[in-house]
Amino acid sequence: RPLALRGVIGLQVARYGDVGGSPAPAIAALGTYRIGTAGSARIGLGAMMHVTFDSWRNSTNQQEVVPPCGQLSSQNDGVAISAYGVASASWLLHPEVSAGAIAGLGLAGYSAGQLGGDLFKPTCSAHTGILPAVVAGAEVDWRLTPGFRLALFPLLLHLQPAFDGTRVTPRDATGVWLRATIGIGGGFDL
């Protein structure tokens, strides 16, 4: 069964430069195809889609008024969407349990209408751009049936540069953005 498909739901914590984010939900989909072995490791290539529902505060309580929109109503949240090409390696720990690692390169985008708070300069029409991103993580799979597996992702790390429009003051959000996700899910080996 060389094709592995996984769906994951999880909880992420994030650091956006010097700004901490609030814990938020995340979802991911991962597909890899085994291309060979290296010693006891099974090696695969594939793709991953990761969606996080970011949220942060306006701890400085700055007025978020932007002409011509006026007072911003929903400026402290957004949706980050990332797509990666990934490589994977996995090892059989037991006939029913395997552990593995993934790493990949891709692109990250952001979906939000109004932005502000600690993270972004106030805007009522966000254009944050598309940026390069990297992902790395670990996975543990338990085989429940010949095709279905329960999957635990004890850590998925996403790194990227800051999106356009981030604040420099009063807190600097222009540094590296880091999201750490822990998740659980399942999938099929085909």
mmCIF file of C-alpha atoms in Angstrom:
data_model
loop_
_atom_site.group_PDB
_atom_site.id
_atom_site.type_symbol
_atom_site.label_atom_id
_atom_site.label_comp_id
_atom_site.label_asym_id
_atom_site.label_seq_id
_atom_site.Cartn_x
_atom_site.Cartn_y
_atom_site.Cartn_z
ATOM 1 C CA ARG A 1 0.000 0.000 0.000
ATOM 2 C CA PRO A 2 2.335 2.757 -1.187
ATOM 3 C CA LEU A 3 -0.133 5.682 -1.092
ATOM 4 C CA ALA A 4 -0.785 7.235 2.352
ATOM 5 C CA LEU A 5 -3.592 9.801 2.774
ATOM 6 C CA ARG A 6 -4.110 11.576 6.132
ATOM 7 C CA GLY A 7 -6.502 14.203 7.462
ATOM 8 C CA VAL A 8 -5.690 15.996 10.723
ATOM 9 C CA ILE A 9 -7.375 18.401 13.135
ATOM 10 C CA GLY A 10 -5.296 20.106 15.776
ATOM 11 C CA LEU A 11 -4.481 22.978 18.064
ATOM 12 C CA GLN A 12 -1.787 25.490 17.217
ATOM 13 C CA VAL A 13 0.197 28.032 19.164
ATOM 14 C CA ALA A 14 1.992 30.721 17.239
ATOM 15 C CA ARG A 15 4.654 33.376 17.495
ATOM 16 C CA TYR A 16 4.537 36.189 14.937
ATOM 17 C CA GLY A 17 7.884 37.926 15.336
ATOM 18 C CA ASP A 18 7.699 39.363 18.881
ATOM 19 C CA VAL A 19 3.908 38.944 19.074
ATOM 20 C CA GLY A 20 2.325 35.861 20.611
ATOM 21 C CA GLY A 21 -0.854 34.486 19.137
ATOM 22 C CA SER A 22 -3.794 32.922 20.920
ATOM 23 C CA PRO A 23 -4.253 29.122 20.731
ATOM 24 C CA ALA A 24 -6.319 28.380 17.635
ATOM 25 C CA PRO A 25 -7.612 25.424 15.591
ATOM 26 C CA ALA A 26 -5.759 24.029 12.588
ATOM 27 C CA ILE A 27 -6.518 21.425 9.936
ATOM 28 C CA ALA A 28 -4.212 19.612 7.535
ATOM 29 C CA ALA A 29 -4.343 17.120 4.684
ATOM 30 C CA LEU A 30 -1.308 15.070 3.714
ATOM 31 C CA GLY A 31 -0.697 12.632 0.887
ATOM 32 C CA THR A 32 2.550 10.757 0.245
ATOM 33 C CA TYR A 33 3.593 8.040 -2.178
ATOM 34 C CA ARG A 34 6.312 5.587 -1.145
ATOM 35 C CA ILE A 35 9.124 5.737 -3.696
ATOM 36 C CA GLY A 36 11.566 3.354 -2.019
ATOM 37 C CA THR A 37 13.501 2.401 1.073
ATOM 38 C CA ALA A 38 16.734 3.496 2.724
ATOM 39 C CA GLY A 39 17.848 0.896 5.245
ATOM 40 C CA SER A 40 14.819 0.246 7.450
ATOM 41 C CA ALA A 41 13.120 3.533 6.461
ATOM 42 C CA ARG A 42 10.348 3.825 3.888
ATOM 43 C CA ILE A 43 10.844 7.010 1.864
ATOM 44 C CA GLY A 44 7.994 8.951 0.256
ATOM 45 C CA LEU A 45 7.197 12.143 -1.632
ATOM 46 C CA GLY A 46 3.932 14.039 -1.637
ATOM 47 C CA ALA A 47 2.018 17.177 -0.778
ATOM 48 C CA MET A 48 0.490 18.811 2.269
ATOM 49 C CA MET A 49 -2.156 21.504 2.739
ATOM 50 C CA HIS A 50 -2.316 23.252 6.127
ATOM 51 C CA VAL A 51 -4.956 25.761 7.263
ATOM 52 C CA THR A 52 -4.711 27.665 10.548
ATOM 53 C CA PHE A 53 -7.253 30.006 12.064
ATOM 54 C CA ASP A 54 -4.966 32.650 13.586
ATOM 55 C CA SER A 55 -6.061 35.024 16.320
ATOM 56 C CA TRP A 56 -4.245 37.667 18.338
ATOM 57 C CA ARG A 57 -4.945 40.595 20.638
ATOM 58 C CA ASN A 58 -4.884 44.363 20.520
ATOM 59 C CA SER A 59 -2.975 44.647 23.794
ATOM 60 C CA THR A 60 -2.069 48.305 23.199
ATOM 61 C CA ASN A 61 -5.771 49.179 22.792
ATOM 62 C CA GLN A 62 -5.048 51.413 19.824
ATOM 63 C CA GLN A 63 -8.001 52.849 17.962
ATOM 64 C CA GLU A 64 -8.550 50.846 14.811
ATOM 65 C CA VAL A 65 -10.162 53.490 12.603
ATOM 66 C CA VAL A 66 -9.319 53.469 8.895
ATOM 67 C CA PRO A 67 -10.783 55.889 6.343
ATOM 68 C CA PRO A 68 -13.060 55.252 4.469
ATOM 69 C CA CYS A 69 -14.127 52.135 6.414
ATOM 70 C CA GLY A 70 -14.288 53.705 9.867
ATOM 71 C CA GLN A 71 -13.961 51.498 12.938
ATOM 72 C CA LEU A 72 -12.658 48.030 12.059
ATOM 73 C CA SER A 73 -14.911 45.270 13.343
ATOM 74 C CA SER A 74 -12.911 42.054 12.952
ATOM 75 C CA GLN A 75 -9.223 42.921 12.864
ATOM 76 C CA ASN A 76 -7.719 40.320 15.215
ATOM 77 C CA ASP A 77 -8.081 37.125 13.212
ATOM 78 C CA GLY A 78 -7.309 35.640 9.834
ATOM 79 C CA VAL A 79 -6.866 32.343 8.022
ATOM 80 C CA ALA A 80 -3.402 31.207 6.944
ATOM 81 C CA ILE A 81 -3.349 28.737 4.051
ATOM 82 C CA SER A 82 -0.143 26.884 3.200
ATOM 83 C CA ALA A 83 0.681 24.287 0.544
ATOM 84 C CA TYR A 84 3.873 22.229 0.570
ATOM 85 C CA GLY A 85 5.737 19.645 -1.402
ATOM 86 C CA VAL A 86 6.989 17.177 1.229
ATOM 87 C CA ALA A 87 9.356 14.288 1.717
ATOM 88 C CA SER A 88 8.670 11.636 4.345
ATOM 89 C CA ALA A 89 10.473 8.810 6.085
ATOM 90 C CA SER A 90 8.810 6.208 8.313
ATOM 91 C CA TRP A 91 9.925 3.248 10.374
ATOM 92 C CA LEU A 92 7.923 0.235 11.548
ATOM 93 C CA LEU A 93 8.060 0.111 15.373
ATOM 94 C CA HIS A 94 5.639 -2.791 15.705
ATOM 95 C CA PRO A 95 3.501 -4.649 13.140
ATOM 96 C CA GLU A 96 0.635 -2.214 13.912
ATOM 97 C CA VAL A 97 2.607 0.990 14.721
ATOM 98 C CA SER A 98 4.926 3.152 12.634
ATOM 99 C CA ALA A 99 6.643 6.469 13.312
ATOM 100 C CA GLY A 100 7.856 8.964 10.795
ATOM 101 C CA ALA A 101 9.006 12.441 9.936
ATOM 102 C CA ILE A 102 8.021 14.884 7.204
ATOM 103 C CA ALA A 103 9.703 18.003 5.860
ATOM 104 C CA GLY A 104 8.791 20.277 3.007
ATOM 105 C CA LEU A 105 8.927 23.572 1.173
ATOM 106 C CA GLY A 106 5.957 25.557 -0.044
ATOM 107 C CA LEU A 107 3.976 28.772 -0.131
ATOM 108 C CA ALA A 108 1.856 30.531 2.486
ATOM 109 C CA GLY A 109 -1.001 32.950 1.908
ATOM 110 C CA TYR A 110 -3.416 34.801 4.156
ATOM 111 C CA SER A 111 -7.145 35.362 3.934
ATOM 112 C CA ALA A 112 -8.596 38.282 5.867
ATOM 113 C CA GLY A 113 -10.691 41.316 5.103
ATOM 114 C CA GLN A 114 -9.830 43.706 7.916
ATOM 115 C CA LEU A 115 -6.581 43.509 9.860
ATOM 116 C CA GLY A 116 -5.123 45.340 12.841
ATOM 117 C CA GLY A 117 -4.411 44.701 16.510
ATOM 118 C CA ASP A 118 -0.905 43.805 17.662
ATOM 119 C CA LEU A 119 -0.040 42.066 14.396
ATOM 120 C CA PHE A 120 -0.970 44.260 11.435
ATOM 121 C CA LYS A 121 -1.142 47.942 10.577
ATOM 122 C CA PRO A 122 -4.871 48.748 10.510
ATOM 123 C CA THR A 123 -6.415 48.126 7.102
ATOM 124 C CA CYS A 124 -9.905 47.427 5.844
ATOM 125 C CA SER A 125 -8.647 45.798 2.631
ATOM 126 C CA ALA A 126 -5.826 43.348 3.377
ATOM 127 C CA HIS A 127 -3.298 42.375 0.695
ATOM 128 C CA THR A 128 -0.674 40.330 2.532
ATOM 129 C CA GLY A 129 1.010 38.546 -0.382
ATOM 130 C CA ILE A 130 2.232 34.990 -0.943
ATOM 131 C CA LEU A 131 5.425 33.941 0.847
ATOM 132 C CA PRO A 132 7.804 30.957 0.951
ATOM 133 C CA ALA A 133 7.350 28.622 3.919
ATOM 134 C CA VAL A 134 8.823 25.442 5.382
ATOM 135 C CA VAL A 135 7.208 22.639 7.373
ATOM 136 C CA ALA A 136 8.677 19.849 9.494
ATOM 137 C CA GLY A 137 7.021 17.392 11.798
ATOM 138 C CA ALA A 138 6.565 13.948 13.257
ATOM 139 C CA GLU A 139 3.794 11.388 12.844
ATOM 140 C CA VAL A 140 2.835 8.173 14.654
ATOM 141 C CA ASP A 141 0.369 5.800 12.941
ATOM 142 C CA TRP A 142 -1.641 2.916 14.442
ATOM 143 C CA ARG A 143 -3.150 0.450 11.994
ATOM 144 C CA LEU A 144 -6.773 -0.206 13.009
ATOM 145 C CA THR A 145 -7.753 -2.166 9.877
ATOM 146 C CA PRO A 146 -5.685 -3.290 6.872
ATOM 147 C CA GLY A 147 -6.326 0.066 5.164
ATOM 148 C CA PHE A 148 -7.298 2.549 7.890
ATOM 149 C CA ARG A 149 -4.831 4.189 10.284
ATOM 150 C CA LEU A 150 -5.226 6.465 13.304
ATOM 151 C CA ALA A 151 -2.614 9.223 13.056
ATOM 152 C CA LEU A 152 -1.066 11.356 15.803
ATOM 153 C CA PHE A 153 0.994 14.397 14.877
ATOM 154 C CA PRO A 154 2.816 15.314 18.117
ATOM 155 C CA LEU A 155 4.416 18.308 16.416
ATOM 156 C CA LEU A 156 4.120 20.145 13.101
ATOM 157 C CA LEU A 157 6.288 23.264 12.788
ATOM 158 C CA HIS A 158 5.615 25.907 10.143
ATOM 159 C CA LEU A 159 8.109 28.726 9.541
ATOM 160 C CA GLN A 160 7.749 31.690 7.213
ATOM 161 C CA PRO A 161 8.673 35.355 6.904
ATOM 162 C CA ALA A 162 6.134 37.940 8.087
ATOM 163 C CA PHE A 163 3.326 38.863 5.730
ATOM 164 C CA ASP A 164 3.154 42.344 4.188
ATOM 165 C CA GLY A 165 1.532 44.983 6.370
ATOM 166 C CA THR A 166 2.738 43.735 9.758
ATOM 167 C CA ARG A 167 3.490 46.183 12.551
ATOM 168 C CA VAL A 168 6.949 47.322 13.622
ATOM 169 C CA THR A 169 5.697 49.318 16.632
ATOM 170 C CA PRO A 170 4.543 49.200 19.384
ATOM 171 C CA ARG A 171 5.390 45.490 19.061
ATOM 172 C CA ASP A 172 7.455 44.098 16.193
ATOM 173 C CA ALA A 173 5.650 41.422 14.161
ATOM 174 C CA THR A 174 8.087 41.561 11.227
ATOM 175 C CA GLY A 175 10.322 38.688 12.402
ATOM 176 C CA VAL A 176 9.956 35.015 11.536
ATOM 177 C CA TRP A 177 6.461 33.600 12.034
ATOM 178 C CA LEU A 178 6.386 30.217 13.759
ATOM 179 C CA ARG A 179 3.324 28.018 14.199
ATOM 180 C CA ALA A 180 3.459 24.796 16.233
ATOM 181 C CA THR A 181 0.545 22.378 15.875
ATOM 182 C CA ILE A 182 -0.343 19.184 17.711
ATOM 183 C CA GLY A 183 -3.002 17.127 15.998
ATOM 184 C CA ILE A 184 -4.859 13.872 15.646
ATOM 185 C CA GLY A 185 -6.550 12.371 12.637
ATOM 186 C CA GLY A 186 -6.795 9.375 10.434
ATOM 187 C CA GLY A 187 -6.483 8.168 6.926
ATOM 188 C CA PHE A 188 -6.065 5.375 4.466
ATOM 189 C CA ASP A 189 -3.198 3.463 2.942
ATOM 190 C CA LEU A 190 -4.043 2.515 -0.637
#
